[in-house]
XYZ file of C-alpha atoms in Angstrom:
385
model
C 92.942 81.987 121.061
C 89.460 84.056 122.524
C 89.970 86.924 125.130
C 86.727 86.215 126.850
C 85.748 89.698 127.066
C 89.480 90.355 129.838
C 90.262 93.872 127.355
C 94.053 92.814 128.118
C 93.793 89.810 126.495
C 91.691 91.095 124.565
C 93.688 93.883 123.161
C 96.515 91.213 122.786
C 94.767 87.835 121.358
C 94.623 89.524 117.559
C 98.607 90.530 118.231
C 99.480 87.145 118.781
C 96.983 85.739 116.202
C 99.010 87.837 113.370
C 102.239 86.016 114.400
C 101.649 82.885 114.599
C 100.132 82.790 111.798
C 103.955 83.991 110.184
C 104.883 81.294 112.379
C 107.744 84.406 114.035
C 108.406 84.689 117.777
C 106.917 87.507 119.984
C 109.480 89.239 121.525
C 108.031 91.206 124.827
C 109.621 93.910 126.697
C 109.138 93.692 130.534
C 110.204 96.403 133.194
C 108.507 94.395 135.917
C 105.527 97.856 136.530
C 102.354 96.890 136.355
C 101.946 97.750 132.780
C 104.702 95.114 130.968
C 103.950 92.569 133.664
C 100.292 92.253 132.924
C 101.501 91.999 129.249
C 103.573 89.022 130.580
C 101.343 87.775 131.984
C 97.959 88.168 129.563
C 100.090 87.575 126.943
C 101.367 83.859 128.365
C 97.834 83.029 129.080
C 97.399 83.475 124.924
C 99.805 80.941 124.084
C 99.923 78.474 122.133
C 101.777 75.866 120.575
C 102.217 77.598 117.753
C 103.465 80.716 119.278
C 107.014 81.218 121.158
C 107.498 83.599 122.771
C 110.283 85.447 124.247
C 110.930 87.804 127.101
C 113.387 91.140 126.798
C 114.308 93.346 130.090
C 117.073 96.314 129.606
C 118.710 96.819 132.327
C 120.033 100.643 131.743
C 122.131 99.885 134.687
C 121.388 103.916 135.899
C 120.395 102.805 139.146
C 122.120 100.815 141.674
C 118.771 98.202 143.003
C 118.158 97.629 138.658
C 120.279 94.413 138.953
C 117.801 92.605 140.880
C 114.903 94.291 139.097
C 115.966 92.790 135.953
C 116.616 89.192 138.374
C 112.256 89.558 139.019
C 111.491 89.942 136.348
C 113.365 87.203 135.060
C 112.392 85.007 137.661
C 108.398 85.199 137.311
C 109.167 84.611 133.587
C 110.538 81.713 134.446
C 106.871 80.730 136.778
C 104.829 80.924 133.386
C 107.576 79.032 131.333
C 108.532 81.235 128.817
C 112.453 82.501 128.236
C 113.976 85.577 129.425
C 117.328 87.732 128.351
C 118.569 90.975 130.191
C 120.212 93.107 127.190
C 122.068 95.343 129.450
C 123.386 99.069 128.238
C 126.690 99.802 128.092
C 129.580 101.935 128.022
C 129.422 105.982 129.376
C 126.112 107.785 129.582
C 125.662 111.248 128.407
C 125.968 113.750 131.016
C 122.438 115.105 129.341
C 119.603 114.042 127.636
C 119.553 111.080 130.041
C 116.812 110.025 129.061
C 117.047 110.246 124.901
C 120.046 108.320 124.885
C 118.335 105.565 126.607
C 115.002 105.048 124.903
C 117.328 105.202 121.971
C 119.439 102.266 124.040
C 116.890 100.359 124.318
C 114.803 100.044 121.324
C 118.358 98.989 120.282
C 119.035 96.689 123.050
C 115.568 94.708 121.820
C 115.583 95.706 118.075
C 119.124 93.309 118.666
C 117.206 91.084 120.240
C 114.264 90.088 118.211
C 116.604 89.906 114.470
C 119.268 87.316 116.865
C 116.067 84.361 117.906
C 114.229 85.279 114.552
C 110.631 87.738 115.883
C 108.691 89.630 113.735
C 107.240 92.000 116.647
C 108.417 93.627 119.123
C 105.339 94.130 121.869
C 105.813 96.780 124.452
C 103.229 97.789 127.405
C 102.042 100.965 126.843
C 99.478 102.860 127.945
C 96.662 105.468 127.411
C 98.058 107.069 129.973
C 101.687 107.639 128.423
C 100.010 109.005 125.066
C 98.992 111.231 127.467
C 101.650 112.153 128.908
C 103.144 112.556 125.342
C 100.995 114.219 124.036
C 101.256 117.009 127.300
C 105.139 117.319 126.771
C 104.658 117.586 122.954
C 102.218 120.137 122.612
C 104.358 121.953 126.254
C 107.724 121.744 123.299
C 106.059 123.880 120.477
C 105.085 120.875 118.139
C 102.712 120.089 115.424
C 100.593 117.538 114.389
C 103.455 114.491 113.784
C 104.482 115.109 117.673
C 101.283 115.662 118.526
C 100.156 112.373 117.255
C 102.478 110.901 120.146
C 103.150 107.771 120.061
C 102.217 104.851 117.581
C 100.295 101.605 118.080
C 102.138 100.319 115.497
C 105.708 100.965 113.414
C 108.094 99.245 112.123
C 110.841 98.995 114.430
C 113.775 97.834 112.463
C 113.253 95.907 108.802
C 111.079 93.240 109.655
C 110.376 93.493 112.899
C 107.382 96.429 114.329
C 106.550 97.478 117.813
C 103.434 96.942 118.507
C 101.593 98.295 122.090
C 98.508 96.744 122.312
C 97.642 98.592 125.499
C 97.954 102.357 124.117
C 94.132 102.172 123.983
C 93.582 101.494 127.146
C 93.825 103.055 130.662
C 96.919 102.214 133.113
C 94.852 101.786 136.286
C 92.682 98.629 134.191
C 96.434 97.555 133.670
C 96.907 97.480 138.158
C 93.030 96.739 139.196
C 94.185 93.417 136.455
C 97.238 92.940 138.200
C 96.078 93.622 141.296
C 93.511 90.886 140.959
C 95.951 88.015 140.261
C 97.356 89.135 142.692
C 100.938 89.505 140.232
C 103.122 91.460 141.495
C 104.732 94.781 140.189
C 107.935 97.447 140.592
C 107.564 100.759 141.864
C 109.850 103.120 140.357
C 109.051 106.120 143.274
C 111.808 108.724 140.845
C 108.428 108.886 138.354
C 106.372 110.408 141.940
C 109.461 112.868 141.757
C 109.196 116.007 141.188
C 112.774 117.442 140.470
C 111.679 114.917 137.708
C 109.063 116.546 134.762
C 107.241 113.308 134.496
C 106.718 113.511 138.647
C 105.411 117.890 138.429
C 103.524 116.755 135.039
C 101.300 113.393 136.969
C 101.077 116.445 139.928
C 99.045 118.479 137.781
C 97.072 115.347 136.265
C 94.017 116.113 139.050
C 93.704 119.694 138.151
C 94.335 119.447 134.483
C 90.895 116.486 134.644
C 88.765 119.142 136.823
C 89.224 121.835 133.689
C 88.853 118.425 131.236
C 92.452 118.236 129.766
C 91.647 114.587 130.435
C 94.285 111.591 129.397
C 91.501 110.310 127.341
C 91.218 113.621 125.958
C 95.244 113.646 125.374
C 94.484 110.584 122.786
C 91.777 111.831 121.284
C 93.638 114.620 120.320
C 96.494 112.038 119.220
C 94.279 110.552 116.814
C 93.001 112.999 115.310
C 96.653 114.489 115.056
C 98.003 111.321 113.358
C 95.299 110.963 111.133
C 95.207 114.630 109.995
C 99.058 114.611 109.902
C 98.598 110.774 107.535
C 96.279 113.231 105.168
C 98.455 116.153 104.931
C 101.948 113.502 104.483
C 100.360 111.884 101.699
C 99.249 115.371 100.122
C 102.599 116.197 100.412
C 104.342 113.079 98.971
C 102.130 113.561 95.965
C 102.860 117.392 95.315
C 106.659 116.290 95.267
C 106.762 113.775 92.772
C 104.226 116.522 90.599
C 106.991 119.915 91.405
C 110.624 117.363 91.039
C 112.260 118.089 87.901
C 114.704 115.701 86.742
C 118.105 116.267 86.091
C 121.198 118.197 88.403
C 122.434 122.410 87.842
C 125.180 123.021 89.244
C 126.412 120.169 91.490
C 122.738 119.677 92.736
C 121.384 116.942 94.013
C 117.195 117.663 93.804
C 115.531 120.523 91.942
C 112.026 121.532 91.802
C 109.311 123.565 90.546
C 109.291 126.659 92.734
C 105.709 127.625 91.056
C 103.493 124.085 91.795
C 106.005 124.827 95.265
C 104.089 128.240 95.451
C 100.561 127.002 94.907
C 100.580 124.655 97.281
C 98.649 125.506 100.794
C 100.982 126.090 102.829
C 101.171 123.196 105.537
C 102.054 121.096 102.085
C 104.408 123.054 101.110
C 105.863 123.427 104.401
C 105.889 119.184 103.889
C 107.129 119.362 100.978
C 110.020 120.797 101.386
C 110.759 118.775 104.464
C 110.859 115.801 102.632
C 112.919 117.251 99.770
C 114.900 118.142 102.759
C 115.372 114.443 104.056
C 115.833 112.857 99.864
C 119.112 115.881 100.013
C 120.219 113.700 103.475
C 119.466 116.665 105.301
C 119.801 115.776 108.891
C 117.213 116.492 111.891
C 115.550 119.933 112.249
C 113.120 122.144 113.860
C 110.046 123.001 112.984
C 109.538 126.372 113.855
C 113.455 126.256 111.542
C 111.673 124.548 108.560
C 108.458 126.945 108.665
C 111.075 129.755 108.878
C 112.963 128.860 105.791
C 109.602 127.989 104.312
C 107.118 130.602 104.979
C 108.631 133.506 105.923
C 111.791 132.785 102.957
C 111.011 130.811 100.131
C 107.159 131.059 99.837
C 107.381 134.295 99.857
C 110.344 134.728 97.198
C 109.258 132.241 95.345
C 105.415 134.399 94.876
C 107.246 137.287 93.772
C 109.806 136.282 91.308
C 112.768 136.468 93.634
C 115.848 134.712 93.998
C 117.539 133.738 97.307
C 119.893 131.715 99.128
C 119.656 130.303 102.573
C 120.378 126.775 104.410
C 118.558 124.205 107.397
C 120.057 120.916 108.292
C 123.683 121.115 106.040
C 121.235 121.950 103.107
C 122.460 124.791 100.935
C 118.179 125.651 98.847
C 118.713 128.162 96.759
C 115.734 129.635 94.386
C 116.636 131.561 91.326
C 114.262 134.438 89.285
C 113.147 130.827 87.109
C 111.311 129.525 90.127
C 113.343 126.722 90.023
C 114.227 125.163 93.753
C 117.339 123.557 94.036
C 119.073 121.384 96.982
C 122.353 120.426 97.521
C 124.918 119.517 100.417
C 125.803 123.256 101.834
C 129.634 124.288 101.360
C 131.449 123.948 104.485
C 131.459 126.345 107.402
C 134.605 128.878 107.495
C 135.212 129.591 111.391
C 133.464 127.648 113.992
C 131.159 129.525 114.807
C 129.171 128.918 111.962
C 130.048 125.692 112.605
C 128.432 125.376 115.310
C 125.418 126.992 114.333
C 124.594 124.983 111.802
C 124.704 122.340 114.305
C 122.604 123.632 116.507
C 124.620 124.800 119.915
C 123.022 125.733 122.437
C 125.242 128.719 123.603
C 124.719 130.718 120.224
C 120.919 129.772 119.553
C 119.635 129.954 123.168
C 118.054 127.308 123.052
C 116.619 127.222 125.810
C 113.858 124.263 125.690
C 112.830 121.966 123.652
C 113.560 120.980 119.777
C 109.902 119.999 117.828
C 110.290 118.587 115.067
C 107.767 117.706 111.887
C 108.770 114.323 111.361
C 108.412 111.228 112.733
C 111.651 111.674 115.525
C 110.130 111.506 119.021
C 107.764 108.445 118.936
C 107.563 107.099 121.800
C 106.872 108.165 125.055
C 107.436 111.415 126.980
C 111.145 112.597 126.373
C 112.030 115.650 127.809
C 114.940 116.878 126.728
C 116.159 120.744 128.434
C 114.614 119.434 132.012
C 117.471 119.371 134.259
C 116.473 116.873 135.896
C 116.914 114.354 134.048
C 120.893 113.721 134.496
C 119.738 112.874 137.492
C 119.974 108.706 138.151
C 116.277 107.704 137.014
C 115.569 105.002 134.923
C 113.314 104.947 132.715
C 110.027 103.671 132.420
C 110.295 100.958 135.092
C 106.184 101.787 135.599
C 105.905 100.488 132.176
């Protein structure tokens, strides 16, 4: 199965070969834009009898023309001899955070469809340009290394189902030109250039950013470096947590850590070690700035001077005693409504004017625009993919 020098076919071939070896179907996520249309046509050209390709289109139902667009994808898939399924996002839509909700719904629908047809692989058409937008938006949001690592070329979507992005290293222009050279009709969403949307404003700014050297290629390279360094730090934190964990529980604590070992760690490792411990204790997703305040401004200084402290974060009570034992246990119920709202992250009390920056792999699937009022409009995410 050779791409014969074709960059798109060369990118897809290893994914299809791997699925064929395992005898699993491949689900292509196709919206009808140039990126996913290129994905569908290139995969169809490479498929052989041992490869079972299926196509799915998610209809978010957010624009009046979405049904017609889905039908167009279905006809294109039929001409290629590929079975097509429409996955509809039904039910009420949120008044805010629409794109995040749509993204979660999209991957949930794709995961369910993959499981239903026995597919072990879901492929999307994300490009290097998408990666650059992701990194730039997360940079603006104040993300740490995990956020700046952007999207992963491969990640687990569900047990035994992998999400793959074979084009993540290719510029979007390559995919557009590939479709144009073959006369492949594609859809274009005009709202992607609408200045009311953060993505549209960002795309307007690209020429100025590139003149200053902030190109998509460099941002993608930053993502690779951040991913490499984050993986090393996370691995070090996992080893540190295994060493710092104390057996048994005390006064209802779910985890007990050796604070002296924690205090001796480099701050970047200690931060991730506590983050892993919080996850193991059942904590909710947490903002990076709040985790930094807990670990760097409270916990580590207290451990280094043998001073006891008690703090809560993401539903977990973190306490250290004079013997440098750190315990993590579910936080007691809040007594007052305002306390409960604060613990839940009520934006009226926290003054959250922008999106949260997480330390872990929370936002992994493309440029998110939380905190931007424009996302409340009737925009279908990712139609140009």
